[in-house]
XYZ file of C-alpha atoms in Angstrom:
251
model
C -14.278 56.288 4.066
C -16.727 54.304 6.198
C -15.925 50.748 6.582
C -18.550 48.044 6.641
C -18.894 45.985 9.908
C -17.264 42.469 9.794
C -20.511 40.932 10.559
C -22.007 42.295 7.210
C -18.950 41.738 4.945
C -19.926 38.409 3.548
C -23.348 39.698 2.659
C -21.952 42.857 1.127
C -19.590 40.628 -1.124
C -22.585 38.589 -2.174
C -24.269 41.501 -3.237
C -21.434 42.917 -5.187
C -20.650 39.462 -6.692
C -24.180 39.028 -7.858
C -24.355 42.428 -9.631
C -22.661 40.794 -12.529
C -25.223 38.007 -12.826
C -24.695 34.353 -13.554
C -24.063 33.044 -16.927
C -24.757 29.989 -18.907
C -21.912 27.904 -20.277
C -22.290 25.185 -22.743
C -19.634 22.222 -22.744
C -19.181 19.555 -25.273
C -16.776 16.542 -25.093
C -15.513 14.962 -28.188
C -13.060 12.102 -27.943
C -11.434 9.563 -30.573
C -13.523 6.473 -30.858
C -12.429 3.021 -31.831
C -11.995 4.102 -35.457
C -10.158 7.171 -34.386
C -12.896 9.513 -35.453
C -14.058 12.089 -32.968
C -17.386 11.353 -31.484
C -19.588 13.039 -28.786
C -18.818 11.416 -25.232
C -22.168 10.691 -23.449
C -22.866 10.275 -19.775
C -19.803 12.048 -18.793
C -19.547 14.013 -15.684
C -18.477 17.781 -16.145
C -17.336 19.859 -13.250
C -16.789 23.592 -13.035
C -14.432 24.512 -10.242
C -13.687 28.049 -8.968
C -9.822 27.326 -8.797
C -7.257 25.518 -10.732
C -7.029 22.022 -9.447
C -3.650 21.316 -11.184
C -1.886 24.232 -9.421
C -3.345 22.752 -5.979
C -2.268 19.302 -6.858
C 1.232 20.517 -8.085
C 1.714 22.431 -4.895
C 0.921 19.414 -2.704
C 3.082 17.037 -4.810
C 6.058 19.513 -4.586
C 5.862 18.943 -0.711
C 5.879 15.255 -0.940
C 8.644 13.204 0.910
C 9.578 11.255 -2.380
C 8.414 11.393 -6.014
C 5.629 9.381 -7.538
C 6.750 5.835 -7.491
C 6.856 3.419 -10.310
C 5.923 5.607 -13.189
C 8.629 4.363 -15.641
C 7.769 0.666 -14.623
C 4.188 1.074 -15.276
C 4.708 3.107 -18.484
C 6.553 0.056 -19.778
C 3.948 -2.420 -18.846
C 1.154 -0.178 -20.285
C 3.142 -0.055 -23.557
C 3.317 -3.821 -23.513
C -0.475 -4.180 -23.134
C -1.625 -1.463 -25.344
C -0.436 -3.157 -28.648
C -2.405 -6.420 -28.262
C -5.449 -4.364 -26.949
C -5.202 -2.170 -29.971
C -5.091 -5.228 -32.290
C -8.199 -6.728 -30.605
C -10.190 -3.700 -30.947
C -9.198 -3.142 -34.632
C -10.212 -6.995 -35.228
C -13.506 -6.483 -33.507
C -14.369 -3.295 -35.309
C -13.511 -4.938 -38.626
C -15.748 -7.931 -37.692
C -18.625 -5.684 -36.789
C -18.206 -3.690 -39.938
C -18.567 -7.056 -42.158
C -21.744 -8.025 -39.965
C -23.273 -4.790 -40.731
C -22.447 -5.095 -44.472
C -23.940 -8.680 -44.395
C -27.199 -7.631 -42.671
C -27.626 -4.587 -45.442
C -27.011 -7.271 -48.390
C -29.407 -9.685 -46.731
C -32.044 -7.087 -46.348
C -31.702 -6.008 -50.061
C -31.904 -9.575 -51.156
C -35.232 -9.890 -49.266
C -36.616 -7.224 -51.580
C -35.427 -8.596 -54.931
C -37.210 -11.251 -56.861
C -34.793 -14.352 -57.245
C -35.406 -14.141 -60.967
C -34.286 -10.703 -61.300
C -30.563 -10.342 -62.824
C -29.394 -8.118 -59.871
C -30.237 -10.826 -57.387
C -27.647 -13.299 -58.665
C -24.996 -10.491 -58.521
C -26.038 -9.336 -54.987
C -26.148 -13.034 -53.959
C -22.471 -13.567 -54.993
C -21.686 -10.383 -52.949
C -23.313 -12.021 -49.918
C -21.245 -15.124 -50.341
C -18.122 -13.203 -50.697
C -18.800 -11.030 -47.650
C -19.829 -14.307 -45.533
C -16.276 -15.573 -46.373
C -14.831 -12.200 -45.004
C -16.881 -12.363 -41.949
C -15.627 -15.885 -41.152
C -11.856 -14.699 -41.741
C -12.559 -11.630 -39.555
C -13.967 -13.799 -36.918
C -10.912 -16.014 -36.729
C -8.546 -12.900 -36.688
C -10.703 -11.550 -33.870
C -10.568 -14.927 -31.851
C -6.710 -14.943 -32.320
C -6.491 -11.367 -31.248
C -8.787 -11.976 -28.085
C -6.613 -15.068 -26.964
C -3.469 -13.028 -27.370
C -4.936 -10.170 -25.171
C -6.196 -12.619 -22.680
C -2.760 -14.169 -22.316
C -1.255 -10.550 -22.157
C -3.662 -9.494 -19.321
C -2.987 -12.633 -17.397
C 0.817 -11.776 -17.656
C 0.889 -8.222 -16.855
C -2.446 -7.743 -14.830
C -0.859 -8.869 -11.581
C 2.498 -6.543 -11.821
C 0.347 -3.755 -12.856
C -2.183 -4.104 -10.096
C 0.770 -4.603 -7.537
C 2.390 -1.294 -8.576
C -0.884 0.615 -8.552
C -1.328 -0.359 -4.917
C 1.804 1.519 -3.981
C 0.941 4.337 -6.212
C -2.423 4.598 -4.600
C -0.865 4.699 -1.095
C 1.561 7.490 -2.292
C -1.326 9.510 -3.539
C -3.414 8.905 -0.351
C -0.479 10.390 1.740
C 0.619 13.129 -0.588
C -2.864 14.464 -1.214
C -4.211 14.015 2.245
C -6.300 17.024 3.175
C -6.916 18.048 -0.623
C -10.866 17.800 -0.104
C -10.640 20.107 3.019
C -8.097 22.386 1.090
C -10.340 22.875 -2.042
C -13.426 23.252 0.085
C -11.935 26.168 1.853
C -10.686 27.715 -1.416
C -14.332 27.505 -2.857
C -15.896 28.851 0.313
C -13.228 31.817 0.271
C -14.332 32.700 -3.202
C -18.121 32.331 -2.233
C -18.653 30.060 -5.329
C -19.212 26.293 -4.959
C -18.399 23.803 -7.762
C -20.997 23.330 -10.641
C -21.742 20.049 -12.191
C -23.680 18.575 -15.139
C -23.655 15.321 -17.269
C -23.270 15.109 -20.971
C -26.156 13.834 -23.172
C -25.875 11.634 -25.946
C -24.895 14.580 -28.126
C -21.891 15.306 -25.725
C -23.258 18.420 -24.593
C -23.747 19.695 -21.050
C -24.770 23.120 -19.509
C -23.653 24.888 -16.510
C -24.777 28.132 -14.780
C -21.789 29.941 -13.375
C -21.466 33.031 -11.037
C -19.275 35.718 -12.041
C -15.539 34.981 -11.625
C -12.677 32.743 -12.803
C -13.867 29.100 -13.437
C -11.871 26.019 -14.684
C -13.668 23.083 -16.483
C -12.303 19.581 -15.288
C -13.347 16.483 -17.052
C -11.701 12.947 -17.266
C -12.764 10.602 -19.884
C -11.982 7.073 -21.110
C -9.561 6.371 -23.852
C -11.118 3.936 -26.435
C -7.527 2.937 -27.526
C -5.892 2.073 -24.250
C -7.609 0.951 -20.932
C -4.529 2.306 -18.938
C -4.862 5.924 -20.190
C -7.460 8.771 -20.060
C -8.208 11.990 -21.434
C -8.018 14.896 -19.232
C -9.102 18.451 -19.250
C -8.646 21.354 -16.603
C -8.897 24.488 -18.638
C -10.269 27.938 -17.924
C -13.556 29.145 -18.969
C -13.049 31.984 -21.303
C -16.190 31.980 -23.345
C -19.901 30.712 -23.166
C -18.993 27.764 -25.184
C -16.415 25.259 -24.399
C -15.504 22.344 -26.797
C -13.221 19.749 -25.311
C -11.268 17.583 -27.587
C -7.880 16.109 -28.169
C -6.299 19.328 -29.095
C -6.753 21.038 -25.888
C -6.532 18.154 -23.435
C -4.026 15.656 -22.463
C -3.786 11.838 -22.704
C -2.600 10.589 -19.636
C -1.507 7.314 -18.018
C -3.886 5.867 -15.351
C -1.355 5.154 -12.893
């Protein structure tokens, strides 16, 4: 068998790789909103990688001189912060719902004659909801004050521990960018990116070969956690949601 000269090997590989042709992959991201219902996540960066980033990070972390610091301490602080934060978001959502109801009733009143029988009934409903709005606002203000006090108490300790965690990460994962760049170049496939639209959809054009979709998204219920995905592409449509992702602390 005749061997190709080394000089022409990369070109030959590119020709072989291209034979399969690129494919379009649609990706959608759905995350729980403040009301816990799944909703599209807009303006979110979507990255397709020709390697498994989790495996790379795990291999580098296995060689660290010491384990990741302060995980247990940060978990405890995050838990103490999350409860008043959740109470505040629920209170604000409830107040917003009452405001929307009040606006809808007001709009209906503007279309009904005051002498009409249904006007008085609707006006009483307007008065009742107005009282509910005032009560919800008081609850929201109390929740905000509690959250502010918690932030002032825990913000400093959380940040000081995070500084040490970031220093550990900088040391442990030093050289990561060069390593994954070499990995991508060895596979002759560079990462592909797109950003989700208002409907949560993004589109990627991927060359033949193995790919992983990597995405990180905010968590509406906890500012100290995030949704994370790093999953292999096995079809032309990938839907990222809590069932196939991870809810991880933001150390």
